[in-house]
PDB file of C-alpha atoms in Angstrom:
ATOM      1  CA  MET R   1     154.129 174.973  95.231  1.00 44.00           C
ATOM      2  CA  MET R   2     155.342 171.454  95.352  1.00 61.00           C
ATOM      3  CA  ASN R   3     157.206 170.118  98.287  1.00 85.00           C
ATOM      4  CA  LEU R   4     160.494 169.073  97.639  1.00 85.00           C
ATOM      5  CA  ARG R   5     160.673 165.817 100.127  1.00 84.00           C
ATOM      6  CA  LYS R   6     157.213 164.754  98.578  1.00 88.00           C
ATOM      7  CA  LEU R   7     159.355 164.952  94.732  1.00 92.00           C
ATOM      8  CA  THR R   8     162.141 163.493  96.339  1.00 91.00           C
ATOM      9  CA  LEU R   9     160.177 160.243  97.719  1.00 91.00           C
ATOM     10  CA  SER R  10     158.380 159.944  94.399  1.00 95.00           C
ATOM     11  CA  SER R  11     161.788 159.885  92.375  1.00 95.00           C
ATOM     12  CA  LEU R  12     163.245 157.460  94.677  1.00 95.00           C
ATOM     13  CA  LEU R  13     160.436 154.850  94.511  1.00 96.00           C
ATOM     14  CA  THR R  14     159.875 155.650  90.744  1.00 97.00           C
ATOM     15  CA  GLY R  15     163.689 154.576  90.473  1.00 96.00           C
ATOM     16  CA  VAL R  16     163.066 151.345  93.005  1.00 95.00           C
ATOM     17  CA  GLY R  17     160.176 150.641  90.657  1.00 93.00           C
ATOM     18  CA  VAL R  18     161.946 150.944  87.693  1.00 93.00           C
ATOM     19  CA  ILE R  19     165.037 148.709  88.595  1.00 93.00           C
ATOM     20  CA  SER R  20     163.460 146.105  90.624  1.00 88.00           C
ATOM     21  CA  ALA R  21     160.921 145.518  87.202  1.00 80.00           C
ATOM     22  CA  HIS R  22     164.474 143.513  85.840  1.00 78.00           C
ATOM     23  CA  ILE R  23     164.419 141.585  89.112  1.00 81.00           C
ATOM     24  CA  ILE R  24     160.810 140.879  90.192  1.00 76.00           C
ATOM     25  CA  TYR R  25     158.198 140.317  88.092  1.00 70.00           C
ATOM     26  CA  ILE R  26     156.388 136.979  86.876  1.00 75.00           C
ATOM     27  CA  PRO R  27     155.326 136.601  83.064  1.00 74.00           C
ATOM     28  CA  ILE R  28     151.689 135.816  82.677  1.00 69.00           C
ATOM     29  CA  GLY R  29     150.968 135.342  78.934  1.00 66.00           C
ATOM     30  CA  ILE R  30     151.382 139.021  77.491  1.00 61.00           C
ATOM     31  CA  SER R  31     151.192 140.389  81.056  1.00 64.00           C
ATOM     32  CA  LYS R  32     154.026 140.546  83.337  1.00 67.00           C
ATOM     33  CA  ILE R  33     152.858 140.649  86.939  1.00 73.00           C
ATOM     34  CA  PHE R  34     154.901 143.108  89.157  1.00 81.00           C
ATOM     35  CA  PRO R  35     154.323 143.052  92.743  1.00 87.00           C
ATOM     36  CA  VAL R  36     156.710 145.707  93.671  1.00 91.00           C
ATOM     37  CA  GLN R  37     154.715 148.037  91.684  1.00 91.00           C
ATOM     38  CA  HIS R  38     151.621 147.868  94.026  1.00 94.00           C
ATOM     39  CA  GLY R  39     153.832 147.969  96.892  1.00 95.00           C
ATOM     40  CA  ILE R  40     155.126 151.462  95.705  1.00 96.00           C
ATOM     41  CA  ASN R  41     151.177 152.412  94.744  1.00 96.00           C
ATOM     42  CA  LEU R  42     150.352 151.190  98.415  1.00 96.00           C
ATOM     43  CA  ILE R  43     153.211 153.392 100.285  1.00 95.00           C
ATOM     44  CA  MET R  44     152.098 156.412  97.715  1.00 95.00           C
ATOM     45  CA  ALA R  45     148.570 156.173  98.141  1.00 95.00           C
ATOM     46  CA  ILE R  46     149.092 156.073 101.992  1.00 94.00           C
ATOM     47  CA  LEU R  47     152.038 158.759 102.725  1.00 92.00           C
ATOM     48  CA  LEU R  48     151.314 161.298  99.899  1.00 92.00           C
ATOM     49  CA  GLY R  49     147.898 160.858  98.451  1.00 94.00           C
ATOM     50  CA  PRO R  50     146.126 159.586  95.172  1.00 96.00           C
ATOM     51  CA  TRP R  51     147.506 162.046  92.564  1.00 96.00           C
ATOM     52  CA  TYR R  52     151.428 161.286  93.523  1.00 96.00           C
ATOM     53  CA  GLY R  53     150.861 157.629  93.365  1.00 96.00           C
ATOM     54  CA  VAL R  54     148.958 157.973  89.810  1.00 97.00           C
ATOM     55  CA  ALA R  55     152.004 160.271  88.582  1.00 97.00           C
ATOM     56  CA  VAL R  56     154.628 157.651  90.062  1.00 97.00           C
ATOM     57  CA  ALA R  57     152.573 154.594  88.852  1.00 96.00           C
ATOM     58  CA  PHE R  58     152.444 156.430  85.276  1.00 96.00           C
ATOM     59  CA  LEU R  59     156.294 157.281  85.227  1.00 97.00           C
ATOM     60  CA  ILE R  60     157.052 153.918  86.248  1.00 95.00           C
ATOM     61  CA  SER R  61     155.047 152.225  83.866  1.00 92.00           C
ATOM     62  CA  LEU R  62     156.382 154.673  81.434  1.00 95.00           C
ATOM     63  CA  ILE R  63     160.269 153.874  81.821  1.00 95.00           C
ATOM     64  CA  ARG R  64     159.608 150.241  81.995  1.00 89.00           C
ATOM     65  CA  ASN R  65     158.010 150.174  78.531  1.00 89.00           C
ATOM     66  CA  ILE R  66     160.395 152.569  77.109  1.00 93.00           C
ATOM     67  CA  LEU R  67     163.271 149.948  78.397  1.00 91.00           C
ATOM     68  CA  GLY R  68     161.363 147.052  77.272  1.00 85.00           C
ATOM     69  CA  THR R  69     160.650 145.408  80.926  1.00 80.00           C
ATOM     70  CA  GLY R  70     157.010 146.417  81.064  1.00 76.00           C
ATOM     71  CA  SER R  71     153.920 146.268  78.812  1.00 79.00           C
ATOM     72  CA  PHE R  72     150.898 148.550  77.902  1.00 81.00           C
ATOM     73  CA  LEU R  73     148.839 146.750  80.263  1.00 81.00           C
ATOM     74  CA  ALA R  74     150.968 147.939  83.317  1.00 81.00           C
ATOM     75  CA  PHE R  75     149.367 151.251  82.713  1.00 90.00           C
ATOM     76  CA  PRO R  76     145.695 151.048  84.075  1.00 89.00           C
ATOM     77  CA  GLY R  77     146.323 148.281  86.168  1.00 85.00           C
ATOM     78  CA  SER R  78     148.975 150.336  88.448  1.00 91.00           C
ATOM     79  CA  MET R  79     147.024 153.834  87.805  1.00 95.00           C
ATOM     80  CA  ILE R  80     143.515 152.795  88.868  1.00 96.00           C
ATOM     81  CA  GLY R  81     144.816 151.004  91.542  1.00 95.00           C
ATOM     82  CA  ALA R  82     146.971 153.564  93.127  1.00 97.00           C
ATOM     83  CA  PHE R  83     144.153 156.243  92.512  1.00 97.00           C
ATOM     84  CA  LEU R  84     141.616 154.216  94.203  1.00 97.00           C
ATOM     85  CA  ALA R  85     144.032 153.056  97.035  1.00 97.00           C
ATOM     86  CA  GLY R  86     144.818 157.053  97.563  1.00 97.00           C
ATOM     87  CA  ILE R  87     141.462 158.156  97.392  1.00 98.00           C
ATOM     88  CA  LEU R  88     140.228 155.195 100.027  1.00 97.00           C
ATOM     89  CA  TYR R  89     143.078 155.949 102.409  1.00 96.00           C
ATOM     90  CA  LYS R  90     142.398 160.124 101.863  1.00 95.00           C
ATOM     91  CA  LYS R  91     138.672 159.411 103.144  1.00 96.00           C
ATOM     92  CA  THR R  92     139.210 156.531 106.008  1.00 96.00           C
ATOM     93  CA  ASN R  93     142.920 157.515 106.721  1.00 92.00           C
ATOM     94  CA  LYS R  94     142.964 153.068 107.484  1.00 94.00           C
ATOM     95  CA  SER R  95     145.322 151.695 105.448  1.00 93.00           C
ATOM     96  CA  ILE R  96     143.124 148.241 104.951  1.00 96.00           C
ATOM     97  CA  TYR R  97     141.027 150.652 102.860  1.00 97.00           C
ATOM     98  CA  ALA R  98     144.082 151.815 101.096  1.00 97.00           C
ATOM     99  CA  MET R  99     145.078 148.168 100.555  1.00 97.00           C
ATOM    100  CA  ALA R 100     141.239 146.729  99.324  1.00 97.00           C
ATOM    101  CA  GLY R 101     141.594 150.027  96.734  1.00 97.00           C
ATOM    102  CA  GLU R 102     144.362 149.147  95.259  1.00 96.00           C
ATOM    103  CA  VAL R 103     143.146 145.012  94.974  1.00 96.00           C
ATOM    104  CA  LEU R 104     139.918 146.269  93.520  1.00 97.00           C
ATOM    105  CA  GLY R 105     141.445 148.999  91.193  1.00 96.00           C
ATOM    106  CA  THR R 106     144.272 146.931  90.108  1.00 93.00           C
ATOM    107  CA  GLY R 107     142.899 143.214  89.758  1.00 92.00           C
ATOM    108  CA  ILE R 108     139.556 143.651  89.032  1.00 94.00           C
ATOM    109  CA  ILE R 109     138.990 147.351  87.482  1.00 95.00           C
ATOM    110  CA  GLY R 110     142.469 147.378  85.794  1.00 92.00           C
ATOM    111  CA  ALA R 111     142.325 143.842  84.683  1.00 89.00           C
ATOM    112  CA  LEU R 112     138.974 144.412  83.233  1.00 91.00           C
ATOM    113  CA  ILE R 113     139.961 147.451  81.442  1.00 91.00           C
ATOM    114  CA  SER R 114     143.229 145.644  79.961  1.00 87.00           C
ATOM    115  CA  TYR R 115     141.254 143.119  77.915  1.00 84.00           C
ATOM    116  CA  PRO R 116     140.419 145.649  75.386  1.00 84.00           C
ATOM    117  CA  ILE R 117     143.941 146.963  75.360  1.00 82.00           C
ATOM    118  CA  ALA R 118     145.218 143.864  74.784  1.00 79.00           C
ATOM    119  CA  LYS R 119     142.648 142.452  72.429  1.00 74.00           C
ATOM    120  CA  TYR R 120     142.322 145.893  70.151  1.00 75.00           C
ATOM    121  CA  PHE R 121     145.309 147.633  70.812  1.00 70.00           C
ATOM    122  CA  LEU R 122     148.179 144.670  71.140  1.00 70.00           C
ATOM    123  CA  GLY R 123     146.004 142.121  68.751  1.00 68.00           C
ATOM    124  CA  LYS R 124     146.317 139.248  71.420  1.00 73.00           C
ATOM    125  CA  GLU R 125     143.781 136.658  72.110  1.00 74.00           C
ATOM    126  CA  ALA R 126     142.578 136.751  75.659  1.00 73.00           C
ATOM    127  CA  THR R 127     138.948 136.329  77.513  1.00 72.00           C
ATOM    128  CA  LEU R 128     137.459 139.139  79.837  1.00 73.00           C
ATOM    129  CA  PHE R 129     138.344 137.752  82.837  1.00 80.00           C
ATOM    130  CA  PHE R 130     141.851 136.509  82.085  1.00 79.00           C
ATOM    131  CA  PHE R 131     144.076 138.761  83.488  1.00 81.00           C
ATOM    132  CA  VAL R 132     141.596 139.182  87.010  1.00 86.00           C
ATOM    133  CA  GLY R 133     143.512 136.344  88.400  1.00 85.00           C
ATOM    134  CA  PRO R 134     147.216 137.601  88.052  1.00 86.00           C
ATOM    135  CA  PHE R 135     146.362 141.208  88.880  1.00 88.00           C
ATOM    136  CA  ILE R 136     144.986 140.094  91.968  1.00 92.00           C
ATOM    137  CA  LEU R 137     147.535 137.826  92.824  1.00 88.00           C
ATOM    138  CA  SER R 138     150.366 140.684  91.980  1.00 88.00           C
ATOM    139  CA  SER R 139     148.209 143.223  93.894  1.00 92.00           C
ATOM    140  CA  PHE R 140     147.653 141.150  96.832  1.00 94.00           C
ATOM    141  CA  ALA R 141     151.120 140.210  97.210  1.00 91.00           C
ATOM    142  CA  GLY R 142     152.476 143.594  96.452  1.00 92.00           C
ATOM    143  CA  THR R 143     150.109 145.488  99.256  1.00 96.00           C
ATOM    144  CA  ILE R 144     151.328 143.075 102.007  1.00 95.00           C
ATOM    145  CA  ILE R 145     155.219 143.814 100.902  1.00 93.00           C
ATOM    146  CA  GLY R 146     154.237 147.856 101.075  1.00 94.00           C
ATOM    147  CA  TYR R 147     152.170 147.287 104.420  1.00 96.00           C
ATOM    148  CA  SER R 148     155.102 145.358 105.838  1.00 95.00           C
ATOM    149  CA  LEU R 149     157.511 147.862 104.985  1.00 93.00           C
ATOM    150  CA  LEU R 150     155.685 151.025 105.742  1.00 92.00           C
ATOM    151  CA  LYS R 151     154.818 149.329 109.661  1.00 91.00           C
ATOM    152  CA  ILE R 152     158.650 148.768 109.851  1.00 91.00           C
ATOM    153  CA  ILE R 153     159.430 152.402 108.961  1.00 87.00           C
ATOM    154  CA  SER R 154     156.633 153.979 111.030  1.00 85.00           C
ATOM    155  CA  LYS R 155     158.303 152.275 113.947  1.00 85.00           C
ATOM    156  CA  THR R 156     161.432 154.013 113.490  1.00 84.00           C
ATOM    157  CA  GLY R 157     159.884 157.723 113.597  1.00 78.00           C
ATOM    158  CA  ILE R 158     161.232 158.507 110.278  1.00 76.00           C
ATOM    159  CA  LEU R 159     157.603 159.115 108.974  1.00 73.00           C
ATOM    160  CA  ASN R 160     156.815 161.472 111.755  1.00 70.00           C
ATOM    161  CA  THR R 161     159.680 163.768 110.679  1.00 65.00           C
ATOM    162  CA  TYR R 162     159.825 162.925 107.117  1.00 62.00           C
ATOM    163  CA  LEU R 163     156.209 163.578 106.057  1.00 61.00           C
ATOM    164  CA  ASN R 164     154.220 164.969 109.181  1.00 62.00           C
ATOM    165  CA  LYS R 165     152.453 161.262 109.607  1.00 59.00           C
ATOM    166  CA  ASN R 166     152.393 159.452 113.037  1.00 53.00           C
ATOM    167  CA  GLU R 167     152.061 156.142 112.006  1.00 56.00           C
ATOM    168  CA  VAL R 168     150.731 153.685 109.580  1.00 62.00           C
ATOM    169  CA  LYS R 169     146.971 152.356 110.562  1.00 62.00           C
TER     170      LYS R 169
END
């Protein structure tokens, strides 16, 4: 049975991700880097784990594409980053590993997977490593934002009450 609190938090962060896409993004060629997505990925990875993280990343990417504020390149970057961050946090219980997972998953793996999508599905010319720099920058900035928010929130005691987590490590 799904936990109503987890679904509520997932829905809230999906909404934040979709709405903030209208305000905070940086166009780089055919991609739009979106640091808020990576902050949300980190928050989801630490609080709810990899599967909720992947689901929220997918929903934000899908809704942004439907609304015309995203690109198809959002799917591999955000979902791989969310998954790797969640797995590494689950294995280590340390947020630094979740942050590294988000940057590696999005910035390297997601960027490399975006190349054939851009070239063969979107018909855009790009080099293999074209997306690596922007995706690393976006995911690094986003993880700093997400980590900072989690540290602030963890000091209030809300995490302990809401999600049975004591603090962000």
